[in-house]
Coordinates of C-alpha atoms in Angstrom, one line a residue:
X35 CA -10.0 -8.9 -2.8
X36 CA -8.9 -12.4 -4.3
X37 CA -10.9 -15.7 -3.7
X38 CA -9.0 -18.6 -4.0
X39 CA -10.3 -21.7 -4.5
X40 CA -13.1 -22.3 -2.0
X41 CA -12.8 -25.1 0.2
X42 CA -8.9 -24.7 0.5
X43 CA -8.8 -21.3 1.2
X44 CA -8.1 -20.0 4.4
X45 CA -11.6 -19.6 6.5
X46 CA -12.8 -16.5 7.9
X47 CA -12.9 -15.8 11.7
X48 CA -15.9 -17.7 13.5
X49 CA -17.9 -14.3 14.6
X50 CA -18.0 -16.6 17.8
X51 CA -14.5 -16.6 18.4
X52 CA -12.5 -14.9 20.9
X53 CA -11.6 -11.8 19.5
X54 CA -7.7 -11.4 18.1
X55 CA -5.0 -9.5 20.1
X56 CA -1.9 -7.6 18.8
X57 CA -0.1 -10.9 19.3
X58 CA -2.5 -12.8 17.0
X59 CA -1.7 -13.6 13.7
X60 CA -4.4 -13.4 10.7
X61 CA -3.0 -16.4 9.4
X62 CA -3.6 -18.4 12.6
X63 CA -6.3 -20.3 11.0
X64 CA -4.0 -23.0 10.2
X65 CA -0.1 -23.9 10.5
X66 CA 2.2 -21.6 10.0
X67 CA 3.4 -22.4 6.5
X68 CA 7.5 -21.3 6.0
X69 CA 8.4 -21.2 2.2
X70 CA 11.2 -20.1 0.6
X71 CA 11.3 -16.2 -0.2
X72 CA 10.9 -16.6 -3.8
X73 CA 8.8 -19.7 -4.2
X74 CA 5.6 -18.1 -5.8
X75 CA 7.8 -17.7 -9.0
X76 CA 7.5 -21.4 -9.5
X77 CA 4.1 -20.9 -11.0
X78 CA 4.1 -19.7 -14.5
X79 CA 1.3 -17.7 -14.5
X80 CA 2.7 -15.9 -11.6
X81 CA 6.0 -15.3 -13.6
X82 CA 4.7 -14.1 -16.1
X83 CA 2.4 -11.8 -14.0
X84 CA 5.6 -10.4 -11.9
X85 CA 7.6 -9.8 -14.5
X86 CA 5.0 -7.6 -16.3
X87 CA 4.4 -5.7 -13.1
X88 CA 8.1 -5.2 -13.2
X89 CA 8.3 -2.9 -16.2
X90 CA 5.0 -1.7 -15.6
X91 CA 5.6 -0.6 -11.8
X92 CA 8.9 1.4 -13.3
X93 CA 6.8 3.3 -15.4
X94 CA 4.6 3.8 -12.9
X95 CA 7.3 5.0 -11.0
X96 CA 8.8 7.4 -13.4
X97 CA 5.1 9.2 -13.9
X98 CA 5.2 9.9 -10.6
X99 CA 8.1 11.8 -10.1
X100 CA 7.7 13.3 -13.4
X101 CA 4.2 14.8 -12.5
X102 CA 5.1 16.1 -9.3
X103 CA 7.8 17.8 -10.7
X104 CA 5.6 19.0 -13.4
X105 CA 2.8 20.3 -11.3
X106 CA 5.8 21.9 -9.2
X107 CA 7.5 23.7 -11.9
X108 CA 3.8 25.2 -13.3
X109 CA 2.5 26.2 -10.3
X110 CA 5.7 26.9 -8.0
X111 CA 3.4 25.5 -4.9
X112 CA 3.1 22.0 -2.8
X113 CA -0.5 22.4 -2.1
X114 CA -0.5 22.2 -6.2
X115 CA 0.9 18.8 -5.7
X116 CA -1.1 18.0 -3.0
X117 CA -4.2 18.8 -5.4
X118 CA -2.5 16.3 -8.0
X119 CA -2.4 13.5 -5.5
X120 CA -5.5 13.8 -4.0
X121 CA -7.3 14.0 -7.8
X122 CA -5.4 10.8 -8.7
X123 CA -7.1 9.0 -5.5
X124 CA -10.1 10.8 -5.0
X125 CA -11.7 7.9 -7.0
X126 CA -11.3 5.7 -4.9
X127 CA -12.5 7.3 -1.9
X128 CA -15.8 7.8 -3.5
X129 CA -16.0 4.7 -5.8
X130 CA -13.7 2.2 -4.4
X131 CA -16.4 0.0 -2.6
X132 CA -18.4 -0.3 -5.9
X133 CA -15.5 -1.0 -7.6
X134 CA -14.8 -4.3 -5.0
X135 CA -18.5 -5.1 -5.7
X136 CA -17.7 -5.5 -9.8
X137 CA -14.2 -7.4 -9.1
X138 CA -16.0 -9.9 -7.1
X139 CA -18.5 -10.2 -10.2
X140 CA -16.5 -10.5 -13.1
X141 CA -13.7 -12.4 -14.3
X142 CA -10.1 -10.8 -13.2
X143 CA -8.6 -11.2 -16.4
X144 CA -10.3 -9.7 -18.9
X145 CA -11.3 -7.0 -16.8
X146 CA -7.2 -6.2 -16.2
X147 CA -6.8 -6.4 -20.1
X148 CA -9.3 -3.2 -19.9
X149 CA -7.9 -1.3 -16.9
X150 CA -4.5 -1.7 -18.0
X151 CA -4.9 -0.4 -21.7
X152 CA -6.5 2.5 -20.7
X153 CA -4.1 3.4 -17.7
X154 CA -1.5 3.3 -21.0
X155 CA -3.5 5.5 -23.4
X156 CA -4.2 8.1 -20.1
X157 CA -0.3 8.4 -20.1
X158 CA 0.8 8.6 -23.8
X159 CA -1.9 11.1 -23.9
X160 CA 0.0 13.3 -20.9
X161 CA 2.9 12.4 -23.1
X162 CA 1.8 14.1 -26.3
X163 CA 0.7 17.1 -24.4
X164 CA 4.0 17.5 -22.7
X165 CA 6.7 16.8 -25.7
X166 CA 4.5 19.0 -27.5
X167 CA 4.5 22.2 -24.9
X168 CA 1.0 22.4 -25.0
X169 CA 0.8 21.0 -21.4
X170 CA -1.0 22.8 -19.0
X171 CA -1.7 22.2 -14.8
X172 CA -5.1 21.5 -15.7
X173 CA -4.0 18.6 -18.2
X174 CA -2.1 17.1 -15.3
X175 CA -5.3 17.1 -12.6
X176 CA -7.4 15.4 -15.5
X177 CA -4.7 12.4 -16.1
X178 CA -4.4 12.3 -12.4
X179 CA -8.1 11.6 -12.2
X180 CA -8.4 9.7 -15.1
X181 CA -5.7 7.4 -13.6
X182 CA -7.8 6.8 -10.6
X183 CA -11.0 6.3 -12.1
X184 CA -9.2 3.3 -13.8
X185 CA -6.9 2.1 -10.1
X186 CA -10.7 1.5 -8.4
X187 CA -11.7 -1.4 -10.5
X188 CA -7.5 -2.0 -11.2
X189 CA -6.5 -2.0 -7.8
X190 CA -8.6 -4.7 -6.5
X191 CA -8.7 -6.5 -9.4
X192 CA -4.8 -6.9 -9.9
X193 CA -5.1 -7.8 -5.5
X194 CA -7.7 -10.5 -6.0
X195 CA -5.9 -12.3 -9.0
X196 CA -2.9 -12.9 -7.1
X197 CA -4.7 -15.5 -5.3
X198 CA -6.2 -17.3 -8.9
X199 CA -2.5 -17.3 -10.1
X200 CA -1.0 -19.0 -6.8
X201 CA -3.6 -20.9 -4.8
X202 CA -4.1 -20.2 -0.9
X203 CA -0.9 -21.8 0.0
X204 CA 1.4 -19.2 -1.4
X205 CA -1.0 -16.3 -1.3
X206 CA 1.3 -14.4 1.8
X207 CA 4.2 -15.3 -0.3
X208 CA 2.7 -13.9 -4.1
X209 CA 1.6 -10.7 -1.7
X210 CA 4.7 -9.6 -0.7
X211 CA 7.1 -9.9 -3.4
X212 CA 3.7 -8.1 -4.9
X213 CA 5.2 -5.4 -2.7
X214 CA 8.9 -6.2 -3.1
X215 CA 8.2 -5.8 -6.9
X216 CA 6.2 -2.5 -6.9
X217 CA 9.3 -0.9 -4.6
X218 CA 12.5 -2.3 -6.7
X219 CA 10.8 -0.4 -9.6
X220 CA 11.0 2.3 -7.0
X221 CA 15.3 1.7 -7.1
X222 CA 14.9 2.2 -11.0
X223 CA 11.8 4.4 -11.8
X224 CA 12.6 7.8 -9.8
X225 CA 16.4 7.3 -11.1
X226 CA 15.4 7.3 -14.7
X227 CA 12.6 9.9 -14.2
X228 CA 15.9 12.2 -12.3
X229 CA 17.6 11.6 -15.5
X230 CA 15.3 12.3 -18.1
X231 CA 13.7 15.1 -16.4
X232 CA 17.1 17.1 -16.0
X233 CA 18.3 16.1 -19.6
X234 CA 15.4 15.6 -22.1
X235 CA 12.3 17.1 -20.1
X236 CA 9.4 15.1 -18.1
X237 CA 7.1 14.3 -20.9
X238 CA 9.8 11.5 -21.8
X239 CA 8.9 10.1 -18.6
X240 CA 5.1 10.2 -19.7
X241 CA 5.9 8.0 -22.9
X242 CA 8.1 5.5 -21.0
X243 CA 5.4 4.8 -18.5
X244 CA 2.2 4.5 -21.3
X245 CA 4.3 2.1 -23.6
X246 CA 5.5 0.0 -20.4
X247 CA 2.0 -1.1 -20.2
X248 CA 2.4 -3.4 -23.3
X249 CA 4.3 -5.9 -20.7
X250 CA 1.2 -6.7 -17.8
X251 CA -1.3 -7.2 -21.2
X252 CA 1.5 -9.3 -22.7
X253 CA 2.0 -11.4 -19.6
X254 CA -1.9 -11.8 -19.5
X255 CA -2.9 -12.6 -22.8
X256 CA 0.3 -15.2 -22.6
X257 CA -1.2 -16.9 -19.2
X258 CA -2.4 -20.5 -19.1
X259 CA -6.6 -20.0 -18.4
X260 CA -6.6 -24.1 -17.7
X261 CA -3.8 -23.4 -14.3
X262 CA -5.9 -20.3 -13.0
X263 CA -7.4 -21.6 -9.7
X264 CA -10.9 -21.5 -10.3
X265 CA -13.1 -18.9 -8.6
X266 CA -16.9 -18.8 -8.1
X267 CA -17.7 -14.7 -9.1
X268 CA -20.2 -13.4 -6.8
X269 CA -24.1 -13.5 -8.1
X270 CA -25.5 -9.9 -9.1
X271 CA -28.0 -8.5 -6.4
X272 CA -29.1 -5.7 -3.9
X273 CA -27.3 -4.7 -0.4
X274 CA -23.6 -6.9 -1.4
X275 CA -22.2 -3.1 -0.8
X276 CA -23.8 -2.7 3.1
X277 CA -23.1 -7.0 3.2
X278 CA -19.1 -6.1 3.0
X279 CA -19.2 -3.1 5.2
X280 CA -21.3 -5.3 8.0
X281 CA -18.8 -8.3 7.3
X282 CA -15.7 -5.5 7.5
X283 CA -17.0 -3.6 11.2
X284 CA -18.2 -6.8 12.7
X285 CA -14.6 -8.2 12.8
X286 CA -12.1 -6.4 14.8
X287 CA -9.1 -8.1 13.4
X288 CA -10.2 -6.2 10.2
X289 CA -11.6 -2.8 11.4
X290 CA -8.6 -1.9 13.5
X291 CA -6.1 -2.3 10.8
X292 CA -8.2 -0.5 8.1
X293 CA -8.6 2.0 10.3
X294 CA -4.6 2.6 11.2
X295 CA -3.4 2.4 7.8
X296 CA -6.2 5.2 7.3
X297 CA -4.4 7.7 9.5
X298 CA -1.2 6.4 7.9
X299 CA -2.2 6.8 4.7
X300 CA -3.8 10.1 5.3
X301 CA -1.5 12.1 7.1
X302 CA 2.2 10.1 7.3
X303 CA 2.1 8.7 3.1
X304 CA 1.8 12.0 1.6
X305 CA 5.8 11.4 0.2
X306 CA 5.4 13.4 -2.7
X307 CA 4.1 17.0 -1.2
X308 CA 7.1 16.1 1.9
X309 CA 10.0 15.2 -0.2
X310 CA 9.3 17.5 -3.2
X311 CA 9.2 20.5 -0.4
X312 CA 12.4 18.9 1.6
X313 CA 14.4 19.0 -2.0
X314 CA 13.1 22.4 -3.7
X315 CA 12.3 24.8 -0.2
X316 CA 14.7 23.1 2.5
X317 CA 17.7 21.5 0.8
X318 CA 17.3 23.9 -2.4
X319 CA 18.7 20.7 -4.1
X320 CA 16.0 20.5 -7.3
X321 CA 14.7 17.1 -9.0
X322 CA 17.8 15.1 -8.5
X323 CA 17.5 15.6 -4.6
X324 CA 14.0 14.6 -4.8
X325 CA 15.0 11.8 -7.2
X326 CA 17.4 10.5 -4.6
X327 CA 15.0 10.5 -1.9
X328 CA 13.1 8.4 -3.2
X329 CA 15.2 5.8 -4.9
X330 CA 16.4 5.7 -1.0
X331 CA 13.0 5.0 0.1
X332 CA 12.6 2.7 -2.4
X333 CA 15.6 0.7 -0.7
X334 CA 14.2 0.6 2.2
X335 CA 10.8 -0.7 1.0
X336 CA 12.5 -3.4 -0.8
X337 CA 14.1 -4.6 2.2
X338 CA 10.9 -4.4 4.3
X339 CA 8.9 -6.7 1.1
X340 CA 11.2 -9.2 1.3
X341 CA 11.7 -9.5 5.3
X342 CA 8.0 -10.1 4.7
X343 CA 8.4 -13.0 2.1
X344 CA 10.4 -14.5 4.9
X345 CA 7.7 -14.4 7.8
X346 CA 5.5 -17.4 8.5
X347 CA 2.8 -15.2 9.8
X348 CA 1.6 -11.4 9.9
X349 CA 1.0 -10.7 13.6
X350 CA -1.3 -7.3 14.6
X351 CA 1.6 -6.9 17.4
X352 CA 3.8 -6.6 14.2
X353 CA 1.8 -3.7 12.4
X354 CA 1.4 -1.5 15.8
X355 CA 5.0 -1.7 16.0
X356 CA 6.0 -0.9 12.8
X357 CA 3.4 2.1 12.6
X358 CA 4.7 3.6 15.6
X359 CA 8.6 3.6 14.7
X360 CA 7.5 4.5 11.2
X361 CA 6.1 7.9 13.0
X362 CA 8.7 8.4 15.2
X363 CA 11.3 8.1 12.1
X364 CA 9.2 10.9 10.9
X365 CA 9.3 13.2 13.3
X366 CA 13.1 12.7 13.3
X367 CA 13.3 13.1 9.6
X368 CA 11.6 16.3 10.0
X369 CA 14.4 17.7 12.6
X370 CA 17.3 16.7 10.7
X371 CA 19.9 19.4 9.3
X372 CA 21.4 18.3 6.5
X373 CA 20.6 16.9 3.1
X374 CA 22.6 13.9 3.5
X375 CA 21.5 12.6 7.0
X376 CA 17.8 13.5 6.0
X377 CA 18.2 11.1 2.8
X378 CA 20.0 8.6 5.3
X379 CA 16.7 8.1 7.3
X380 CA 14.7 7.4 3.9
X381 CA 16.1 4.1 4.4
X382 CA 14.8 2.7 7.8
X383 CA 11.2 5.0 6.5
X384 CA 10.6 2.6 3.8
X385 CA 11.3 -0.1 5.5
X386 CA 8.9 0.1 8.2
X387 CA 6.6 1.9 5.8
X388 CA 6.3 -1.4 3.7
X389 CA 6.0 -3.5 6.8
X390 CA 3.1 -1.6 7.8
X391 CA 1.4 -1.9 3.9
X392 CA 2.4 -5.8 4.0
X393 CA 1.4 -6.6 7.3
X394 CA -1.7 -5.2 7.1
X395 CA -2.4 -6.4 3.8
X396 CA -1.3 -10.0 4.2
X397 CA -3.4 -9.9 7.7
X398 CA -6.5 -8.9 5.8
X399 CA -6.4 -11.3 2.8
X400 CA -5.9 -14.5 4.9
X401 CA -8.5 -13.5 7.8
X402 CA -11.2 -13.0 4.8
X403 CA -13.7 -15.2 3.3
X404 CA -12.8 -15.5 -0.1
X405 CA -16.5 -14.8 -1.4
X406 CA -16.1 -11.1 0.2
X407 CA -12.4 -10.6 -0.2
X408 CA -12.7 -8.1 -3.3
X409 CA -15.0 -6.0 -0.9
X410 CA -12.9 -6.3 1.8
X411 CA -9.6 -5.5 0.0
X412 CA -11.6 -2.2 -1.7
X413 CA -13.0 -1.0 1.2
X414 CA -9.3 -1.3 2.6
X415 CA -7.4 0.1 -0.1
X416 CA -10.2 2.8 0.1
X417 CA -9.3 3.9 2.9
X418 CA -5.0 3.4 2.4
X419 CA -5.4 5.6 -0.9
X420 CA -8.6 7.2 -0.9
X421 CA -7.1 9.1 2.4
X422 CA -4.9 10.9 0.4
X423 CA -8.0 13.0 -1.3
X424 CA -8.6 14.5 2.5
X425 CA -5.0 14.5 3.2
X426 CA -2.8 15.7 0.8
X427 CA -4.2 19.3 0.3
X428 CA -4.4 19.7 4.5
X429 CA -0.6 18.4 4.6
X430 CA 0.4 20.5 1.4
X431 CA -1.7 23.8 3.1
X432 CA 0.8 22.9 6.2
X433 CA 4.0 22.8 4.5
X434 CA 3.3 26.0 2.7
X435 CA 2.2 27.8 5.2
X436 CA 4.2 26.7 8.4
X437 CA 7.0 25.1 6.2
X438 CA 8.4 21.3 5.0
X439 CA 9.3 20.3 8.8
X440 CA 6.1 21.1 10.7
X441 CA 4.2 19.3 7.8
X442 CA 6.4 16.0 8.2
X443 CA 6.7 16.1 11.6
X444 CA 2.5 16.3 12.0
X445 CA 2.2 13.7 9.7
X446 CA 4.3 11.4 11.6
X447 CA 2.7 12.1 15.2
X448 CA -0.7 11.2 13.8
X449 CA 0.6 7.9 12.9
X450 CA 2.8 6.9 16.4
X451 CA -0.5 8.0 18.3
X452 CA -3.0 5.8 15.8
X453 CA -0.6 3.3 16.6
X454 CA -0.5 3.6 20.1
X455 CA -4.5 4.2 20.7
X456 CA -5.3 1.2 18.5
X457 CA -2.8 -0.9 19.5
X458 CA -4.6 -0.1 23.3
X459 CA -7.5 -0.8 21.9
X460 CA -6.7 -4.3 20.5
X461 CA -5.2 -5.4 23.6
X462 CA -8.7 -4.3 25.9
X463 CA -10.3 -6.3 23.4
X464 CA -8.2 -9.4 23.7
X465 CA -8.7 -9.3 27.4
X466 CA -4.4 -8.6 27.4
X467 CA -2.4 -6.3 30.2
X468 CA 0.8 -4.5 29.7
X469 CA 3.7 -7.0 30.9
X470 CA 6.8 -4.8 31.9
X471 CA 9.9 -7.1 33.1
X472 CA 13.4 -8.9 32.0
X473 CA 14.1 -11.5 30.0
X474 CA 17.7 -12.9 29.6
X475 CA 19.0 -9.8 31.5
X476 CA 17.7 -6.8 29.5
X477 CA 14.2 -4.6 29.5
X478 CA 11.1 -6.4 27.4
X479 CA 7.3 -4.6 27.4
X480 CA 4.9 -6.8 25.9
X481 CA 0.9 -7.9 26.0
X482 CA 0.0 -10.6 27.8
X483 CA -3.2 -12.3 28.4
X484 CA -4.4 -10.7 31.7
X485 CA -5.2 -14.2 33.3
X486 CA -1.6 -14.8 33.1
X487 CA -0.5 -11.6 34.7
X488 CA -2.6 -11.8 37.9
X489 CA -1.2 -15.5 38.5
X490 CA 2.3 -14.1 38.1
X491 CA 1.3 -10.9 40.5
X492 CA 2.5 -12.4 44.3
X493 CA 0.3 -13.1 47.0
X494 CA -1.1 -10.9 49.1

């Protein structure tokens, strides 16, 4: 997505490199570089950035709880709410690679100044509808879409900026407390939204989130143009769509990733037809159940951002890991009992849910050229969101036909064995062998290079 300043940035993979292993780390290019977890907020710009995000993500937050709830309480049905989600992303499935092709043309400011505004009209307009009871389902799947149309160019755009705010050096740094930012909103967002949807009604949610979006076009218009780190936009001209999807496919340390965060975000990120079912159909515990489930997510996530803010590096070994506990977790999830011990296990889900979105997008950003990261970063987020379009009406179909249990228990095998196959696959492809021994007296499996297992195999 972002391009930082050429020459400093990190380079790209030599396509005539060996290829990377699930213990390579995308940021291998150079020296691991340890900062503190909050140094990014040393740059003004960035500030001022973050802390428009931060009222911005909390409406965000508190529309999303609100419309699900909506759609629910219309329509009585998840697959509704799976037909909400997957109109809000459906964009970007089908547009997302044009919109990388724009970001890396025009200038991220201004064109966040346009996306921003008119994600805020889209919801005061939800808003009016709402408070004045003229609200229909229908209403809902246009703002939904509507949304999205705006998140292709938005998404990428608001990626790719990070970079001109902070400079290469503290781009892994800026890109997780992105995260961290986006799920303490999380803590705040569904709370309220529980609140105002049980008291006041959910088209008070609507109007929170559309006037929040006078922060992030505050922040911008208030930035320093002279500290941006300068970009060079890519030229206009023919095939720069099939030039990032050759660049993308060619590169295993790219595909492989992109490719497991697309089951993931297919099949295992579909929250809000899971929960919404878990809290209205299994727990019979309404909007403040739901409310709570996520707000415990939301911890976890938090956790997992800033765990991330800590690391040096983001190792592949890291993101199979995480993607196959994160399924497992599910599948346990889907077993439990009770209310409580359910909403327990929200905790541990978002934090190896976020270590799976931060990994993989950290990885991606610093093993890209910066004159194709907006493609790259589209085609990626493509896939993470634009999933949802294909997923959430199959996962909503399940839960109402075969119940909340069976659809979050499905949705969490198809992530452990993504993990599992693709992790296989990067270890055949960095030459590496299953290494299955003891270490300091207890049990430890890891990859190895396979040069190094046959010298420790004894003689014949």
């Amino acid at each position: 997505m972002s391009t930082g300043p050429g020459a400093a940035s990190v380079p790209a993979p030599d396509p005539h490199d060996s290829p990377p292993t699930p213990d390579s780390s995308a940021s291998d290019a150079g020296p691991a570089r340890k900062s503190s977890m909050f140094s990014s907020l040393k740059v003004r710009n960035y500030r001022l950035f973050f802390l428009g995000q931060v009222v911005s993500n909390i409406g965000t937050w508190m529309q999303r709880i609100a419309q699900d709830w909506l759609v629910l309480s219309l329509t009585g049905s998840s697959a509704a709410v799976g037909i909400t989600t997957a109109l809000q992303f459906l964009p970007m499935l089908l547009f997302g690679l044009y919109g990388g092709v724009l970001v890396d043309r025009l200038r991220k400011r201004p064109t966040l100044l346009v996306t921003q505004s008119s994600m805020g009209l889209t919801a005061l307009a939800l808003a009016v509808l709402t408070l004045t009871g003229h609200v229909q389902v229908w209403h809902v799947y246009v703002a939904a879409f509507a949304m999205g149309l705006a998140t292709v160019v938005d998404n990428p755009a608001r990626q790719s900026f990070v970079s001109e705010l902070v400079g290469p050096g503290q781009l892994q740094n800026a890109v997780s407390l992105n995260s961290a930012n986006f799920q303490s909103a999380r803590l705040v967002g569904p709370a309220v939204a529980g609140l105002l949807i049980t008291g006041v009604g959910t088209g008070y949610a609507f109007l929170f989130n559309g006037l929040s979006f006078v922060a992030p076009l505050t922040g911008l218009l208030l930035m320093r143009a002279r500290e941006l780190h300068a970009v060079e936009r890519a030229p206009r001209g023919k095939g720069q769509l099939r030039e990032g999807v050759r660049y993308v496919t060619g590169r295993p340390e790219l595909i492989w990733p992109i490719v497991l965060v697309g089951f993931v975000g297919t099949f295992a990120f579909n929250f809000p037809v899971y929960l919404s079912a878990f809290a209205d159909d299994v727990f019979h515990a309404g909007a403040g159940a739901y409310s709570m489930f996520n707000t415990l997510m939301a911890v976890g996530s938090v956790a997992g951002a800033l765990l991330a803010a800590r690391r040096g590096t983001a190792r592949l070994r890291l993101l199979i890991a995480a993607a196959l506990v994160f399924g497992a977790l599910e599948i346990v999830a889907a077993t439990t009992p009770t209310l409580w011990l359910f909403a327990l296990l929200m905790v541990p889900l978002g934090l190896f849910g976020m270590t799976v979105n931060v990994t993989t997008n950290t990885s991606i950003q610093m093993s890209t050229d910066p004159a194709m990261r907006g493609r790259v970063m589209a085609l990626y987020m493509m896939v993470f969101l634009g999933g949802s379009p294909v997923g959430a009406p199959i996962v909503g179909w399940i839960t109402d036909t075969y119940g909340a249990r069976v659809g979050l228990a499905a949705g969490g095998a198809v992530a452990a064995v993504a993990a599992a196959v693709i992790g296989l696959i990067l270890a055949r492809v960095g030459n590496l062998r299953l290494s299955v021994g003891w270490h300091q007296g207890h049990p430890r499996v890891r990859f190895v290079p396979r040069e190094r297992r046959e010298a420790l195999a004894p003689a014949a």
